Amino acid sequence: MPKLERLKLRFKEIFETPSGIQHLFGLKEIFLEIGRFRGKEPRRRGALSEFIMAINMHPSHPSVKIVNCPHVY
């Protein structure tokens, strides 16, 4: 999928950085929806921080939009 330009990810909760994004060389946009929060804020913030660092190191420097969605289950 090297020609993939837009990626939409939806997580109920995020605790780990999705792997393999660095192989999507044509990536231009990432839209990340994160579901409701269940009291594990430090782990969640850590995962988001790692995710943003991975995107910043991506060769095509895609734009990122992160949205908190309490309705995602």
Tab-separated table of N, CA and C in Angstrom:
chain	number	residue	atom	x	y	z
A	1	MET	N	0.808	-1.197	0.000
A	1	MET	CA	0.000	0.000	0.000
A	1	MET	C	0.854	1.266	0.000
A	2	PRO	N	1.917	1.321	-0.763
A	2	PRO	CA	2.754	2.512	-0.749
A	2	PRO	C	2.067	3.748	-1.327
A	3	LYS	N	0.969	3.598	-2.077
A	3	LYS	CA	0.298	4.755	-2.666
A	3	LYS	C	-0.844	5.283	-1.802
A	4	LEU	N	-1.055	4.696	-0.657
A	4	LEU	CA	-2.104	5.155	0.245
A	4	LEU	C	-1.800	6.584	0.684
A	5	GLU	N	-2.764	7.500	0.509
A	5	GLU	CA	-2.547	8.906	0.861
A	5	GLU	C	-3.277	9.330	2.125
A	6	ARG	N	-4.433	8.738	2.385
A	6	ARG	CA	-5.222	9.105	3.564
A	6	ARG	C	-5.463	7.864	4.415
A	7	LEU	N	-5.291	8.047	5.713
A	7	LEU	CA	-5.476	6.938	6.641
A	7	LEU	C	-6.364	7.412	7.783
A	8	LYS	N	-7.449	6.679	8.018
A	8	LYS	CA	-8.339	6.995	9.135
A	8	LYS	C	-8.278	5.828	10.107
A	9	LEU	N	-7.909	6.133	11.339
A	9	LEU	CA	-7.819	5.120	12.389
A	9	LEU	C	-8.821	5.457	13.476
A	10	ARG	N	-9.513	4.445	13.968
A	10	ARG	CA	-10.477	4.648	15.047
A	10	ARG	C	-10.170	3.629	16.140
A	11	PHE	N	-9.938	4.140	17.337
A	11	PHE	CA	-9.616	3.287	18.473
A	11	PHE	C	-10.614	3.515	19.596
A	12	LYS	N	-11.003	2.435	20.229
A	12	LYS	CA	-11.812	2.551	21.441
A	12	LYS	C	-10.963	3.218	22.517
A	13	GLU	N	-9.744	2.740	22.653
A	13	GLU	CA	-8.744	3.323	23.547
A	13	GLU	C	-7.402	3.170	22.856
A	14	ILE	N	-6.469	4.041	23.141
A	14	ILE	CA	-5.140	3.916	22.548
A	14	ILE	C	-4.120	3.788	23.669
A	15	PHE	N	-3.340	2.725	23.615
A	15	PHE	CA	-2.287	2.513	24.603
A	15	PHE	C	-0.960	2.191	23.947
A	16	GLU	N	-0.973	1.908	22.648
A	16	GLU	CA	0.254	1.611	21.913
A	16	GLU	C	0.217	2.325	20.574
A	17	THR	N	1.384	2.636	20.066
A	17	THR	CA	1.484	3.275	18.763
A	17	THR	C	1.263	2.239	17.667
A	18	PRO	N	0.389	2.537	16.699
A	18	PRO	CA	0.221	1.608	15.577
A	18	PRO	C	1.540	1.446	14.829
A	19	SER	N	1.884	0.234	14.484
A	19	SER	CA	3.166	0.003	13.811
A	19	SER	C	2.978	-0.118	12.304
A	20	GLY	N	4.033	0.152	11.565
A	20	GLY	CA	4.030	-0.016	10.119
A	20	GLY	C	3.718	1.237	9.334
A	21	ILE	N	3.364	2.321	9.999
A	21	ILE	CA	3.012	3.550	9.292
A	21	ILE	C	4.192	4.072	8.475
A	22	GLN	N	5.404	3.826	8.937
A	22	GLN	CA	6.595	4.314	8.232
A	22	GLN	C	6.738	3.698	6.843
A	23	HIS	N	6.040	2.597	6.577
A	23	HIS	CA	6.125	1.942	5.270
A	23	HIS	C	5.132	2.508	4.260
A	24	LEU	N	4.265	3.403	4.696
A	24	LEU	CA	3.278	4.019	3.807
A	24	LEU	C	3.863	5.322	3.265
A	25	PHE	N	4.708	5.208	2.257
A	25	PHE	CA	5.494	6.338	1.766
A	25	PHE	C	4.654	7.458	1.160
A	26	GLY	N	3.486	7.146	0.608
A	26	GLY	CA	2.650	8.160	-0.024
A	26	GLY	C	1.688	8.850	0.923
A	27	LEU	N	1.760	8.529	2.199
A	27	LEU	CA	0.806	9.040	3.180
A	27	LEU	C	0.883	10.560	3.293
A	28	LYS	N	-0.287	11.220	3.179
A	28	LYS	CA	-0.356	12.678	3.287
A	28	LYS	C	-1.200	13.142	4.468
A	29	GLU	N	-2.202	12.335	4.841
A	29	GLU	CA	-3.110	12.730	5.919
A	29	GLU	C	-3.414	11.542	6.826
A	30	ILE	N	-3.469	11.820	8.119
A	30	ILE	CA	-3.878	10.812	9.095
A	30	ILE	C	-4.970	11.433	9.955
A	31	PHE	N	-6.071	10.722	10.077
A	31	PHE	CA	-7.182	11.149	10.922
A	31	PHE	C	-7.344	10.091	12.003
A	32	LEU	N	-7.191	10.484	13.240
A	32	LEU	CA	-7.221	9.548	14.366
A	32	LEU	C	-8.383	9.894	15.288
A	33	GLU	N	-9.299	8.952	15.470
A	33	GLU	CA	-10.409	9.105	16.409
A	33	GLU	C	-10.154	8.188	17.600
A	34	ILE	N	-10.247	8.754	18.787
A	34	ILE	CA	-10.016	7.969	20.001
A	34	ILE	C	-11.283	8.000	20.837
A	35	GLY	N	-11.718	6.837	21.259
A	35	GLY	CA	-12.956	6.696	22.025
A	35	GLY	C	-12.845	7.177	23.451
A	36	ARG	N	-13.818	6.785	24.214
A	36	ARG	CA	-13.929	7.293	25.581
A	36	ARG	C	-12.743	6.903	26.459
A	37	PHE	N	-12.535	7.716	27.431
A	37	PHE	CA	-11.412	7.615	28.352
A	37	PHE	C	-11.838	6.836	29.590
A	38	ARG	N	-11.004	5.920	30.047
A	38	ARG	CA	-11.366	5.094	31.211
A	38	ARG	C	-10.349	5.185	32.348
A	39	GLY	N	-9.787	6.336	32.588
A	39	GLY	CA	-8.949	6.528	33.757
A	39	GLY	C	-7.493	6.140	33.619
A	40	LYS	N	-7.018	5.875	32.421
A	40	LYS	CA	-5.615	5.495	32.232
A	40	LYS	C	-4.887	6.595	31.460
A	41	GLU	N	-5.056	7.798	31.894
A	41	GLU	CA	-4.542	8.965	31.184
A	41	GLU	C	-3.034	8.932	30.932
A	42	PRO	N	-2.173	8.571	31.893
A	42	PRO	CA	-0.729	8.566	31.595
A	42	PRO	C	-0.355	7.633	30.442
A	43	ARG	N	-0.941	6.444	30.408
A	43	ARG	CA	-0.648	5.512	29.302
A	43	ARG	C	-1.171	6.061	27.982
A	44	ARG	N	-2.338	6.650	28.024
A	44	ARG	CA	-2.949	7.208	26.816
A	44	ARG	C	-2.100	8.357	26.275
A	45	ARG	N	-1.692	9.263	27.156
A	45	ARG	CA	-0.851	10.383	26.727
A	45	ARG	C	0.474	9.899	26.179
A	46	GLY	N	1.052	8.878	26.813
A	46	GLY	CA	2.310	8.311	26.334
A	46	GLY	C	2.175	7.723	24.944
A	47	ALA	N	1.086	6.999	24.708
A	47	ALA	CA	0.859	6.402	23.387
A	47	ALA	C	0.649	7.480	22.334
A	48	LEU	N	-0.105	8.518	22.672
A	48	LEU	CA	-0.309	9.616	21.721
A	48	LEU	C	0.997	10.332	21.419
A	49	SER	N	1.806	10.542	22.437
A	49	SER	CA	3.098	11.186	22.249
A	49	SER	C	3.991	10.368	21.319
A	50	GLU	N	4.037	9.054	21.530
A	50	GLU	CA	4.826	8.177	20.656
A	50	GLU	C	4.287	8.190	19.232
A	51	PHE	N	2.971	8.202	19.098
A	51	PHE	CA	2.345	8.241	17.780
A	51	PHE	C	2.743	9.516	17.038
A	52	ILE	N	2.675	10.648	17.712
A	52	ILE	CA	3.028	11.928	17.093
A	52	ILE	C	4.511	11.960	16.735
A	53	MET	N	5.370	11.414	17.591
A	53	MET	CA	6.804	11.358	17.264
A	53	MET	C	7.043	10.500	16.027
A	54	ALA	N	6.340	9.370	15.921
A	54	ALA	CA	6.491	8.498	14.750
A	54	ALA	C	6.043	9.218	13.484
A	55	ILE	N	4.970	9.979	13.570
A	55	ILE	CA	4.483	10.729	12.408
A	55	ILE	C	5.469	11.833	12.041
A	56	ASN	N	6.047	12.497	13.028
A	56	ASN	CA	7.023	13.556	12.749
A	56	ASN	C	8.270	13.018	12.061
A	57	MET	N	8.593	11.748	12.270
A	57	MET	CA	9.765	11.147	11.630
A	57	MET	C	9.414	10.505	10.287
A	58	HIS	N	8.136	10.496	9.927
A	58	HIS	CA	7.691	9.879	8.673
A	58	HIS	C	8.297	10.637	7.491
A	59	PRO	N	8.770	9.934	6.458
A	59	PRO	CA	9.434	10.588	5.331
A	59	PRO	C	8.574	11.600	4.576
A	60	SER	N	7.254	11.423	4.549
A	60	SER	CA	6.420	12.367	3.794
A	60	SER	C	5.763	13.427	4.682
A	61	HIS	N	6.012	13.403	5.975
A	61	HIS	CA	5.486	14.376	6.935
A	61	HIS	C	3.984	14.620	6.752
A	62	PRO	N	3.157	13.592	6.956
A	62	PRO	CA	1.711	13.760	6.760
A	62	PRO	C	1.095	14.668	7.821
A	63	SER	N	-0.017	15.295	7.452
A	63	SER	CA	-0.758	16.084	8.436
A	63	SER	C	-1.537	15.116	9.327
A	64	VAL	N	-1.786	15.548	10.563
A	64	VAL	CA	-2.458	14.681	11.532
A	64	VAL	C	-3.586	15.455	12.194
A	65	LYS	N	-4.743	14.819	12.279
A	65	LYS	CA	-5.855	15.384	13.036
A	65	LYS	C	-6.278	14.330	14.047
A	66	ILE	N	-6.262	14.704	15.325
A	66	ILE	CA	-6.634	13.788	16.401
A	66	ILE	C	-7.906	14.314	17.053
A	67	VAL	N	-8.913	13.449	17.135
A	67	VAL	CA	-10.208	13.836	17.678
A	67	VAL	C	-10.592	12.869	18.793
A	68	ASN	N	-11.013	13.405	19.924
A	68	ASN	CA	-11.560	12.575	21.001
A	68	ASN	C	-13.044	12.388	20.731
A	69	CYS	N	-13.479	11.157	20.646
A	69	CYS	CA	-14.873	10.838	20.329
A	69	CYS	C	-15.459	9.960	21.421
A	70	PRO	N	-16.194	10.518	22.352
A	70	PRO	CA	-16.752	9.705	23.426
A	70	PRO	C	-17.758	8.672	22.931
A	71	HIS	N	-18.268	8.832	21.715
A	71	HIS	CA	-19.256	7.891	21.183
A	71	HIS	C	-18.629	6.681	20.495
A	72	VAL	N	-17.301	6.621	20.358
A	72	VAL	CA	-16.636	5.471	19.736
A	72	VAL	C	-16.549	4.357	20.770
A	73	TYR	N	-17.085	3.189	20.444
A	73	TYR	CA	-17.086	2.061	21.386
A	73	TYR	C	-16.261	0.931	20.877
